[in-house]
Amino acid sequence: MRDQETASPHPERRLTTKEAAELLGVKPETLYAYVSRGQLSSRRAPGGRGSTFDAGEVEALARRNRRESAAASGSGGELGVRTRITLIEGDRYYFRGVDAVELAARHTYEEVAEWLWTGRMRRGATFDAPEAAVTTARRAVEALPEHASPADRLRVATIAAATADPLRFDLSEDAVLGTARTLIPTLVSALPQAWPERRDDGPLAHRLWTRLSHHEEPDEASLRALDTALALLVDHDLAASTLAVRVAASARAHAYAAVSAGLGVIEGPLHGAASGLAHRLLHDVLDRGDAAPVIADELRAGRRIPGLGHRLYRGEDPRARALFALLEHVPRAEPALLAARDIVRTTARHTPLHANVDLALAVLTTSCGMSAGAGETIFAVARTAGWIAHALEEYGERPLRMRPSGLYAGPKPPRPLPE
């Protein structure tokens, strides 16, 4: 579950007051105002003369300032979109200002989704799907070829569920929230069952387990790991699929169409499908008993190592760290955990990359008797809640604002008509 590109963490560099102010394009007085507001941290320089600043923090603040400036002016620079949903900063991420890892550790996926949508904690929240929508979506999914991908199934289920909802064009907040609370369980109920007894009630994580795992009854630790994975993955700022959702919402596409736009992007190997690559790598290591020859084969073929590195985090992906800690308590997880550590340790000999959430998801899916595509399904179901949150936020903005201008680089007109 990517939202990422490979990145190498840098050792800590310190900047002087003058260097930090120049990088930010501000006066020293403004720099210390950033410190007083908690946007930067400072440390007294050796000898007590002046302060020094962490280069990574300063660079991150400079990027954020550029994005906000571009968003405010509507031109140039990186695409910036003001949002109150998710902040990624200092190797941590926050949902509406609350530490996302702590939130996922204390609340169910459904409760975290409600927090993301409304900013209110709705304890004991449950999601139920209308029978008509489930029947329509299930029939559509069952008509797909057996080799259909997880994204194929979820996309078809979303479109089918939309056809069963005549009120889908109502973009009011209450209507969209109603759609969110029924679409997510509909998607899960439409998936093919992994074993005979289909479960369509209770916590969403338990329902999803019956579609993904060939272990009939989950132990408590495994079910908790799956539920927490869903909560951790619910949003991650403006990942590629989320940006697609906001573009659709900006054009006032209904919530089902916006989610479908996200599902169309998620299938890429640099995004939602990345956990499947990590799953296969993990199985290769388990089969051969050693990560070294597997990593060597990947590098010889010119491929990057899946499950490692993240351009938004200098250290370990906090989602991976939280999930690995839970997997320590899953009875069948030890071999996969050891293999994952072997992958990280072996790769670190020449590239200092940390584990990302794809590798943690691969350990989860391997340990819980799930296929390589299960991680993509977990990611897509989880992220649907985040997409709805972003669609809701975008419905409150000026329509069609997500319309950048192209920088034409073709032949200078006018040219004669072609023969």
Short mmCIF file of C-alpha atoms in Angstrom, two decimals:
data_model
loop_
_atom_site.label_atom_id
_atom_site.label_comp_id
_atom_site.label_asym_id
_atom_site.label_seq_id
_atom_site.Cartn_x
_atom_site.Cartn_y
_atom_site.Cartn_z
CA MET A 1 0.00 0.00 0.00
CA ARG A 2 2.21 2.42 -1.33
CA ASP A 3 1.44 6.14 -1.24
CA GLN A 4 5.21 6.15 -1.61
CA GLU A 5 8.44 6.05 -3.54
CA THR A 6 11.77 4.64 -2.45
CA ALA A 7 13.66 7.04 -0.22
CA SER A 8 16.90 6.87 1.71
CA PRO A 9 16.85 8.26 5.25
CA HIS A 10 19.54 10.90 5.87
CA PRO A 11 21.62 11.21 9.03
CA GLU A 12 20.60 14.21 11.11
CA ARG A 13 22.03 17.49 9.80
CA ARG A 14 21.95 20.72 11.80
CA LEU A 15 21.54 24.17 10.28
CA THR A 16 22.59 27.48 11.78
CA THR A 17 20.00 30.20 12.32
CA LYS A 18 21.23 32.00 9.20
CA GLU A 19 21.10 28.84 7.04
CA ALA A 20 17.60 27.88 8.28
CA ALA A 21 16.25 31.41 7.73
CA GLU A 22 17.68 31.51 4.19
CA LEU A 23 16.19 28.11 3.33
CA LEU A 24 12.77 29.27 4.52
CA GLY A 25 13.14 32.73 2.99
CA VAL A 26 12.33 34.46 6.29
CA LYS A 27 14.02 36.70 8.85
CA PRO A 28 15.56 35.15 11.99
CA GLU A 29 12.72 36.69 14.04
CA THR A 30 10.18 34.72 11.97
CA LEU A 31 12.26 31.57 12.40
CA TYR A 32 11.99 31.84 16.19
CA ALA A 33 8.27 32.51 15.84
CA TYR A 34 8.02 29.11 14.13
CA VAL A 35 9.78 27.62 17.17
CA SER A 36 7.41 29.31 19.63
CA ARG A 37 4.41 27.97 17.67
CA GLY A 38 5.80 24.44 17.78
CA GLN A 39 6.40 24.24 14.01
CA LEU A 40 10.18 23.86 14.47
CA SER A 41 12.44 22.67 17.25
CA SER A 42 15.79 24.25 18.06
CA ARG A 43 18.88 23.24 19.99
CA ARG A 44 21.50 25.48 21.59
CA ALA A 45 24.68 25.50 19.49
CA PRO A 46 27.94 24.21 21.02
CA GLY A 47 29.47 26.98 23.08
CA GLY A 48 26.04 28.53 23.70
CA ARG A 49 26.20 30.93 20.74
CA GLY A 50 22.95 30.86 18.82
CA SER A 51 20.70 27.90 17.97
CA THR A 52 20.77 25.06 15.46
CA PHE A 53 17.86 23.47 13.63
CA ASP A 54 17.19 19.99 12.27
CA ALA A 55 17.63 20.20 8.48
CA GLY A 56 14.85 17.67 7.82
CA GLU A 57 12.35 19.70 9.87
CA VAL A 58 13.31 22.92 8.13
CA GLU A 59 13.09 21.36 4.66
CA ALA A 60 9.67 19.84 5.47
CA LEU A 61 8.37 23.23 6.66
CA ALA A 62 9.74 24.89 3.51
CA ARG A 63 7.93 22.35 1.32
CA ARG A 64 4.71 22.83 3.27
CA ASN A 65 4.97 26.62 2.94
CA ARG A 66 5.50 26.31 -0.81
CA ARG A 67 2.49 24.01 -1.17
CA GLU A 68 0.27 26.37 0.81
CA SER A 69 1.50 29.34 -1.19
CA ALA A 70 0.78 27.54 -4.46
CA ALA A 71 -2.68 26.52 -3.23
CA ALA A 72 -3.48 30.08 -2.19
CA SER A 73 -2.30 31.59 -5.48
CA GLY A 74 -3.75 28.83 -7.65
CA SER A 75 -0.62 28.74 -9.79
CA GLY A 76 2.84 27.26 -10.03
CA GLY A 77 4.81 24.97 -7.73
CA GLU A 78 3.55 21.67 -6.34
CA LEU A 79 -0.17 21.06 -6.37
CA GLY A 80 -1.38 22.01 -2.91
CA VAL A 81 -4.82 21.20 -1.50
CA ARG A 82 -5.88 22.56 1.88
CA THR A 83 -7.31 19.76 4.01
CA ARG A 84 -8.29 19.23 7.64
CA ILE A 85 -8.16 15.44 7.43
CA THR A 86 -4.60 14.09 7.61
CA LEU A 87 -1.21 15.59 8.48
CA ILE A 88 2.06 13.70 7.92
CA GLU A 89 4.94 15.25 9.85
CA GLY A 90 8.08 14.15 11.66
CA ASP A 91 7.70 10.40 10.92
CA ARG A 92 4.18 10.45 12.40
CA TYR A 93 0.74 11.01 10.95
CA TYR A 94 -2.44 12.46 12.42
CA PHE A 95 -6.16 12.19 11.70
CA ARG A 96 -7.82 15.54 12.44
CA GLY A 97 -4.94 16.38 14.78
CA VAL A 98 -5.00 13.07 16.69
CA ASP A 99 -2.10 10.62 16.44
CA ALA A 100 -3.36 8.05 13.92
CA VAL A 101 -1.42 5.11 15.39
CA GLU A 102 -2.81 5.74 18.87
CA LEU A 103 -6.29 6.18 17.42
CA ALA A 104 -6.05 2.83 15.57
CA ALA A 105 -4.74 1.11 18.71
CA ARG A 106 -7.71 2.25 20.82
CA HIS A 107 -10.60 2.22 18.35
CA THR A 108 -12.13 -0.05 15.73
CA TYR A 109 -11.93 0.66 12.02
CA GLU A 110 -15.56 1.80 12.01
CA GLU A 111 -14.94 4.25 14.86
CA VAL A 112 -11.83 5.67 13.16
CA ALA A 113 -13.80 6.09 9.92
CA GLU A 114 -16.50 8.03 11.76
CA TRP A 115 -13.85 10.26 13.34
CA LEU A 116 -12.37 10.93 9.91
CA TRP A 117 -15.78 11.79 8.41
CA THR A 118 -17.23 13.92 11.19
CA GLY A 119 -14.53 14.78 13.74
CA ARG A 120 -16.69 13.12 16.39
CA MET A 121 -16.00 9.77 18.08
CA ARG A 122 -18.98 7.45 17.65
CA ARG A 123 -18.19 4.57 20.00
CA GLY A 124 -19.56 1.19 19.03
CA ALA A 125 -20.17 2.33 15.44
CA THR A 126 -21.23 -0.47 13.08
CA PHE A 127 -21.86 -0.51 9.34
CA ASP A 128 -24.74 -2.44 7.75
CA ALA A 129 -25.47 -2.92 4.07
CA PRO A 130 -28.97 -2.89 2.48
CA GLU A 131 -29.93 -6.33 1.21
CA ALA A 132 -30.82 -5.01 -2.25
CA ALA A 133 -27.43 -3.38 -2.70
CA VAL A 134 -25.58 -6.49 -1.52
CA THR A 135 -27.58 -8.75 -3.85
CA THR A 136 -26.94 -6.51 -6.85
CA ALA A 137 -23.23 -6.12 -6.07
CA ARG A 138 -22.75 -9.82 -5.36
CA ARG A 139 -24.32 -10.86 -8.66
CA ALA A 140 -22.10 -8.44 -10.56
CA VAL A 141 -18.94 -9.68 -8.84
CA GLU A 142 -19.87 -13.35 -9.32
CA ALA A 143 -20.13 -12.74 -13.07
CA LEU A 144 -16.44 -11.77 -13.27
CA PRO A 145 -13.78 -14.26 -14.43
CA GLU A 146 -12.03 -16.18 -11.66
CA HIS A 147 -8.75 -14.34 -12.33
CA ALA A 148 -10.31 -10.89 -11.71
CA SER A 149 -8.15 -8.76 -9.41
CA PRO A 150 -9.29 -7.42 -6.03
CA ALA A 151 -9.60 -3.94 -7.53
CA ASP A 152 -11.72 -5.35 -10.38
CA ARG A 153 -14.15 -6.92 -7.90
CA LEU A 154 -14.42 -3.86 -5.70
CA ARG A 155 -14.83 -1.51 -8.66
CA VAL A 156 -17.62 -3.62 -10.15
CA ALA A 157 -19.29 -3.93 -6.73
CA THR A 158 -19.16 -0.14 -6.31
CA ILE A 159 -20.77 0.51 -9.69
CA ALA A 160 -23.42 -2.15 -9.04
CA ALA A 161 -24.22 -0.67 -5.62
CA ALA A 162 -24.60 2.76 -7.22
CA THR A 163 -27.24 1.44 -9.64
CA ALA A 164 -29.24 0.20 -6.64
CA ASP A 165 -29.25 3.66 -5.02
CA PRO A 166 -31.60 6.14 -6.73
CA LEU A 167 -30.55 8.86 -4.24
CA ARG A 168 -26.85 8.67 -5.14
CA PHE A 169 -26.88 12.15 -6.70
CA ASP A 170 -27.70 13.79 -3.35
CA LEU A 171 -24.39 15.34 -2.28
CA SER A 172 -25.54 16.70 1.07
CA GLU A 173 -23.39 15.68 4.02
CA ASP A 174 -26.03 13.44 5.59
CA ALA A 175 -26.66 11.65 2.30
CA VAL A 176 -22.97 11.07 1.60
CA LEU A 177 -22.41 9.79 5.15
CA GLY A 178 -25.32 7.41 4.64
CA THR A 179 -23.68 6.18 1.44
CA ALA A 180 -20.36 5.68 3.22
CA ARG A 181 -21.90 3.62 6.03
CA THR A 182 -23.59 1.27 3.57
CA LEU A 183 -21.09 1.13 0.69
CA ILE A 184 -18.15 -0.20 2.73
CA PRO A 185 -20.02 -3.23 4.13
CA THR A 186 -21.57 -3.80 0.69
CA LEU A 187 -18.10 -4.06 -0.84
CA VAL A 188 -17.05 -6.61 1.77
CA SER A 189 -20.25 -8.66 1.45
CA ALA A 190 -19.87 -8.76 -2.35
CA LEU A 191 -16.45 -10.43 -2.20
CA PRO A 192 -16.23 -14.19 -2.80
CA GLN A 193 -16.24 -16.22 0.39
CA ALA A 194 -13.09 -18.06 1.43
CA TRP A 195 -14.97 -20.76 3.34
CA PRO A 196 -18.61 -21.99 3.44
CA GLU A 197 -20.16 -19.93 6.23
CA ARG A 198 -20.57 -16.37 4.93
CA ARG A 199 -20.59 -13.74 7.66
CA ASP A 200 -22.48 -10.53 6.93
CA ASP A 201 -22.83 -9.09 10.44
CA GLY A 202 -20.60 -8.09 13.34
CA PRO A 203 -17.36 -6.09 13.11
CA LEU A 204 -16.25 -5.33 9.58
CA ALA A 205 -12.83 -6.93 10.18
CA HIS A 206 -14.49 -10.26 11.03
CA ARG A 207 -16.65 -10.08 7.91
CA LEU A 208 -13.60 -9.34 5.79
CA TRP A 209 -11.71 -12.24 7.38
CA THR A 210 -14.29 -14.71 6.05
CA ARG A 211 -13.58 -13.43 2.53
CA LEU A 212 -9.80 -13.45 2.70
CA SER A 213 -8.52 -16.13 5.07
CA HIS A 214 -8.54 -19.89 4.66
CA HIS A 215 -8.19 -20.25 8.44
CA GLU A 216 -11.83 -20.69 9.41
CA GLU A 217 -11.94 -19.06 12.84
CA PRO A 218 -9.59 -16.18 13.55
CA ASP A 219 -7.84 -16.02 16.89
CA GLU A 220 -8.27 -12.78 18.80
CA ALA A 221 -4.75 -11.51 18.03
CA SER A 222 -5.14 -12.07 14.27
CA LEU A 223 -8.51 -10.36 14.16
CA ARG A 224 -7.18 -7.41 16.13
CA ALA A 225 -4.23 -7.11 13.73
CA LEU A 226 -6.59 -7.06 10.74
CA ASP A 227 -8.91 -4.47 12.32
CA THR A 228 -5.94 -2.27 13.27
CA ALA A 229 -4.49 -2.58 9.76
CA LEU A 230 -7.79 -1.28 8.37
CA ALA A 231 -7.75 1.64 10.82
CA LEU A 232 -4.10 2.49 10.10
CA LEU A 233 -4.70 2.51 6.34
CA VAL A 234 -7.90 4.55 6.36
CA ASP A 235 -6.14 7.65 4.97
CA HIS A 236 -2.66 8.94 4.14
CA ASP A 237 -3.07 12.50 2.89
CA LEU A 238 -3.14 13.09 -0.89
CA ALA A 239 -1.96 9.76 -2.23
CA ALA A 240 -2.52 9.23 -5.97
CA SER A 241 -5.88 7.50 -5.53
CA THR A 242 -7.09 10.14 -3.07
CA LEU A 243 -6.21 12.91 -5.48
CA ALA A 244 -8.26 11.12 -8.16
CA VAL A 245 -11.20 11.00 -5.75
CA ARG A 246 -10.93 14.73 -5.06
CA VAL A 247 -10.81 15.50 -8.80
CA ALA A 248 -14.01 13.48 -9.28
CA ALA A 249 -15.67 15.17 -6.29
CA SER A 250 -14.58 18.58 -7.60
CA ALA A 251 -16.57 17.81 -10.76
CA ARG A 252 -19.48 16.90 -8.43
CA ALA A 253 -19.44 13.20 -9.26
CA HIS A 254 -21.49 11.28 -6.67
CA ALA A 255 -19.75 9.37 -3.87
CA TYR A 256 -19.86 5.98 -5.64
CA ALA A 257 -18.24 7.51 -8.73
CA ALA A 258 -15.59 9.23 -6.60
CA VAL A 259 -14.74 5.93 -4.87
CA SER A 260 -14.64 4.23 -8.28
CA ALA A 261 -12.07 6.82 -9.40
CA GLY A 262 -9.89 5.90 -6.43
CA LEU A 263 -10.21 2.19 -7.18
CA GLY A 264 -9.12 2.88 -10.75
CA VAL A 265 -5.80 4.27 -9.52
CA ILE A 266 -5.17 1.89 -6.65
CA GLU A 267 -4.29 -1.07 -8.87
CA GLY A 268 -0.86 0.31 -9.80
CA PRO A 269 2.25 -1.51 -8.52
CA LEU A 270 3.45 1.74 -6.93
CA HIS A 271 0.28 2.08 -4.88
CA GLY A 272 -2.34 -0.46 -3.79
CA ALA A 273 -0.84 -3.50 -5.50
CA ALA A 274 2.54 -3.05 -3.78
CA SER A 275 1.67 -5.34 -0.86
CA GLY A 276 1.15 -8.24 -3.27
CA LEU A 277 4.73 -7.85 -4.51
CA ALA A 278 5.96 -7.81 -0.90
CA HIS A 279 3.84 -10.92 -0.16
CA ARG A 280 5.48 -12.83 -3.01
CA LEU A 281 8.95 -11.69 -1.96
CA LEU A 282 8.26 -12.85 1.60
CA HIS A 283 7.15 -16.27 0.35
CA ASP A 284 10.31 -16.59 -1.74
CA VAL A 285 12.42 -15.89 1.34
CA LEU A 286 10.42 -18.41 3.40
CA ASP A 287 10.79 -21.05 0.67
CA ARG A 288 14.57 -20.54 0.32
CA GLY A 289 15.23 -19.95 4.01
CA ASP A 290 17.45 -16.94 3.40
CA ALA A 291 16.80 -13.42 2.14
CA ALA A 292 20.25 -12.92 0.57
CA PRO A 293 19.77 -14.95 -2.65
CA VAL A 294 16.23 -13.59 -3.10
CA ILE A 295 17.39 -9.98 -2.73
CA ALA A 296 20.30 -10.67 -5.06
CA ASP A 297 17.91 -12.00 -7.74
CA GLU A 298 15.70 -8.91 -7.42
CA LEU A 299 18.64 -6.52 -7.73
CA ARG A 300 20.17 -8.50 -10.61
CA ALA A 301 16.88 -8.15 -12.49
CA GLY A 302 16.95 -4.39 -11.91
CA ARG A 303 13.91 -4.41 -9.64
CA ARG A 304 13.52 -2.38 -6.46
CA ILE A 305 12.85 -4.34 -3.27
CA PRO A 306 9.13 -4.15 -2.41
CA GLY A 307 8.13 -3.35 1.16
CA LEU A 308 11.03 -1.00 1.85
CA GLY A 309 11.38 2.78 1.88
CA HIS A 310 8.86 5.60 1.91
CA ARG A 311 9.41 9.10 0.59
CA LEU A 312 7.33 10.67 3.39
CA TYR A 313 9.21 9.05 6.28
CA ARG A 314 12.90 9.30 7.08
CA GLY A 315 12.66 6.38 9.51
CA GLU A 316 10.36 3.37 9.72
CA ASP A 317 6.83 3.80 8.43
CA PRO A 318 4.75 4.26 11.64
CA ARG A 319 2.01 2.05 10.19
CA ALA A 320 4.50 -0.79 9.73
CA ARG A 321 5.89 -0.33 13.23
CA ALA A 322 2.42 -0.53 14.80
CA LEU A 323 1.40 -3.56 12.75
CA PHE A 324 4.64 -5.46 13.41
CA ALA A 325 4.10 -4.96 17.16
CA LEU A 326 0.65 -6.55 16.94
CA LEU A 327 1.88 -9.40 14.74
CA GLU A 328 4.29 -10.40 17.51
CA HIS A 329 1.20 -11.79 19.29
CA VAL A 330 -0.24 -13.68 16.30
CA PRO A 331 0.47 -17.42 16.83
CA ARG A 332 1.44 -18.24 13.22
CA ALA A 333 3.34 -15.04 12.46
CA GLU A 334 6.85 -15.82 13.77
CA PRO A 335 8.32 -17.33 10.54
CA ALA A 336 7.04 -14.45 8.40
CA LEU A 337 8.25 -11.87 10.93
CA LEU A 338 11.71 -13.41 10.93
CA ALA A 339 11.75 -13.44 7.12
CA ALA A 340 10.71 -9.76 7.03
CA ARG A 341 13.52 -8.84 9.43
CA ASP A 342 15.94 -10.81 7.25
CA ILE A 343 14.82 -8.80 4.19
CA VAL A 344 15.36 -5.48 5.99
CA ARG A 345 18.71 -6.56 7.46
CA THR A 346 20.02 -7.94 4.15
CA THR A 347 19.00 -4.90 2.12
CA ALA A 348 20.44 -2.51 4.73
CA ARG A 349 23.94 -3.75 3.87
CA HIS A 350 23.94 -1.48 0.83
CA THR A 351 20.78 0.69 1.07
CA PRO A 352 19.60 1.99 4.47
CA LEU A 353 15.86 1.62 3.87
CA HIS A 354 13.27 0.87 6.55
CA ALA A 355 10.22 -1.38 6.33
CA ASN A 356 7.02 0.21 5.07
CA VAL A 357 3.42 -0.86 5.58
CA ASP A 358 3.50 -3.11 2.48
CA LEU A 359 5.95 -5.45 4.19
CA ALA A 360 3.91 -5.47 7.40
CA LEU A 361 0.76 -6.26 5.41
CA ALA A 362 2.62 -9.09 3.68
CA VAL A 363 3.46 -10.60 7.08
CA LEU A 364 -0.21 -10.28 8.07
CA THR A 365 -1.56 -11.90 4.90
CA THR A 366 1.06 -14.67 4.97
CA SER A 367 0.45 -15.47 8.64
CA CYS A 368 -3.33 -15.48 8.31
CA GLY A 369 -3.66 -17.84 5.36
CA MET A 370 -4.48 -15.17 2.78
CA SER A 371 -3.53 -14.86 -0.89
CA ALA A 372 -1.09 -12.35 -2.37
CA GLY A 373 -3.99 -10.13 -3.44
CA ALA A 374 -5.46 -9.90 0.07
CA GLY A 375 -3.30 -6.93 1.04
CA GLU A 376 -4.68 -4.95 -1.88
CA THR A 377 -8.22 -5.78 -0.77
CA ILE A 378 -7.50 -4.73 2.82
CA PHE A 379 -5.97 -1.49 1.58
CA ALA A 380 -8.86 -0.67 -0.78
CA VAL A 381 -11.60 -1.42 1.77
CA ALA A 382 -9.79 0.62 4.42
CA ARG A 383 -9.04 3.55 2.13
CA THR A 384 -12.65 3.79 0.92
CA ALA A 385 -13.45 5.53 4.21
CA GLY A 386 -10.66 8.03 3.61
CA TRP A 387 -11.83 8.65 0.06
CA ILE A 388 -15.32 9.43 1.32
CA ALA A 389 -13.83 11.90 3.85
CA HIS A 390 -11.93 13.68 1.07
CA ALA A 391 -14.97 13.67 -1.23
CA LEU A 392 -17.06 15.23 1.55
CA GLU A 393 -14.41 17.90 2.09
CA GLU A 394 -14.18 18.61 -1.65
CA TYR A 395 -17.98 18.95 -2.02
CA GLY A 396 -17.64 21.94 0.31
CA GLU A 397 -15.15 23.67 -2.00
CA ARG A 398 -15.63 25.66 -5.21
CA PRO A 399 -16.67 23.28 -8.04
CA LEU A 400 -14.08 22.33 -10.67
CA ARG A 401 -11.21 23.92 -8.75
CA MET A 402 -9.09 20.79 -9.37
CA ARG A 403 -8.35 21.93 -12.90
CA PRO A 404 -4.63 22.62 -13.40
CA SER A 405 -3.43 24.25 -16.62
CA GLY A 406 -1.26 22.28 -19.02
CA LEU A 407 2.22 23.58 -19.88
CA TYR A 408 2.12 23.19 -23.66
CA ALA A 409 5.45 21.99 -25.10
CA GLY A 410 4.38 21.09 -28.64
CA PRO A 411 5.04 22.77 -32.01
CA LYS A 412 4.26 26.48 -32.12
CA PRO A 413 0.95 27.21 -33.88
CA PRO A 414 -0.40 27.96 -36.35
CA ARG A 415 0.70 25.07 -38.51
CA PRO A 416 -0.75 24.06 -41.89
CA LEU A 417 -3.37 21.32 -41.98
CA PRO A 418 -1.81 17.87 -42.41
CA GLU A 419 -1.99 16.35 -45.90
#
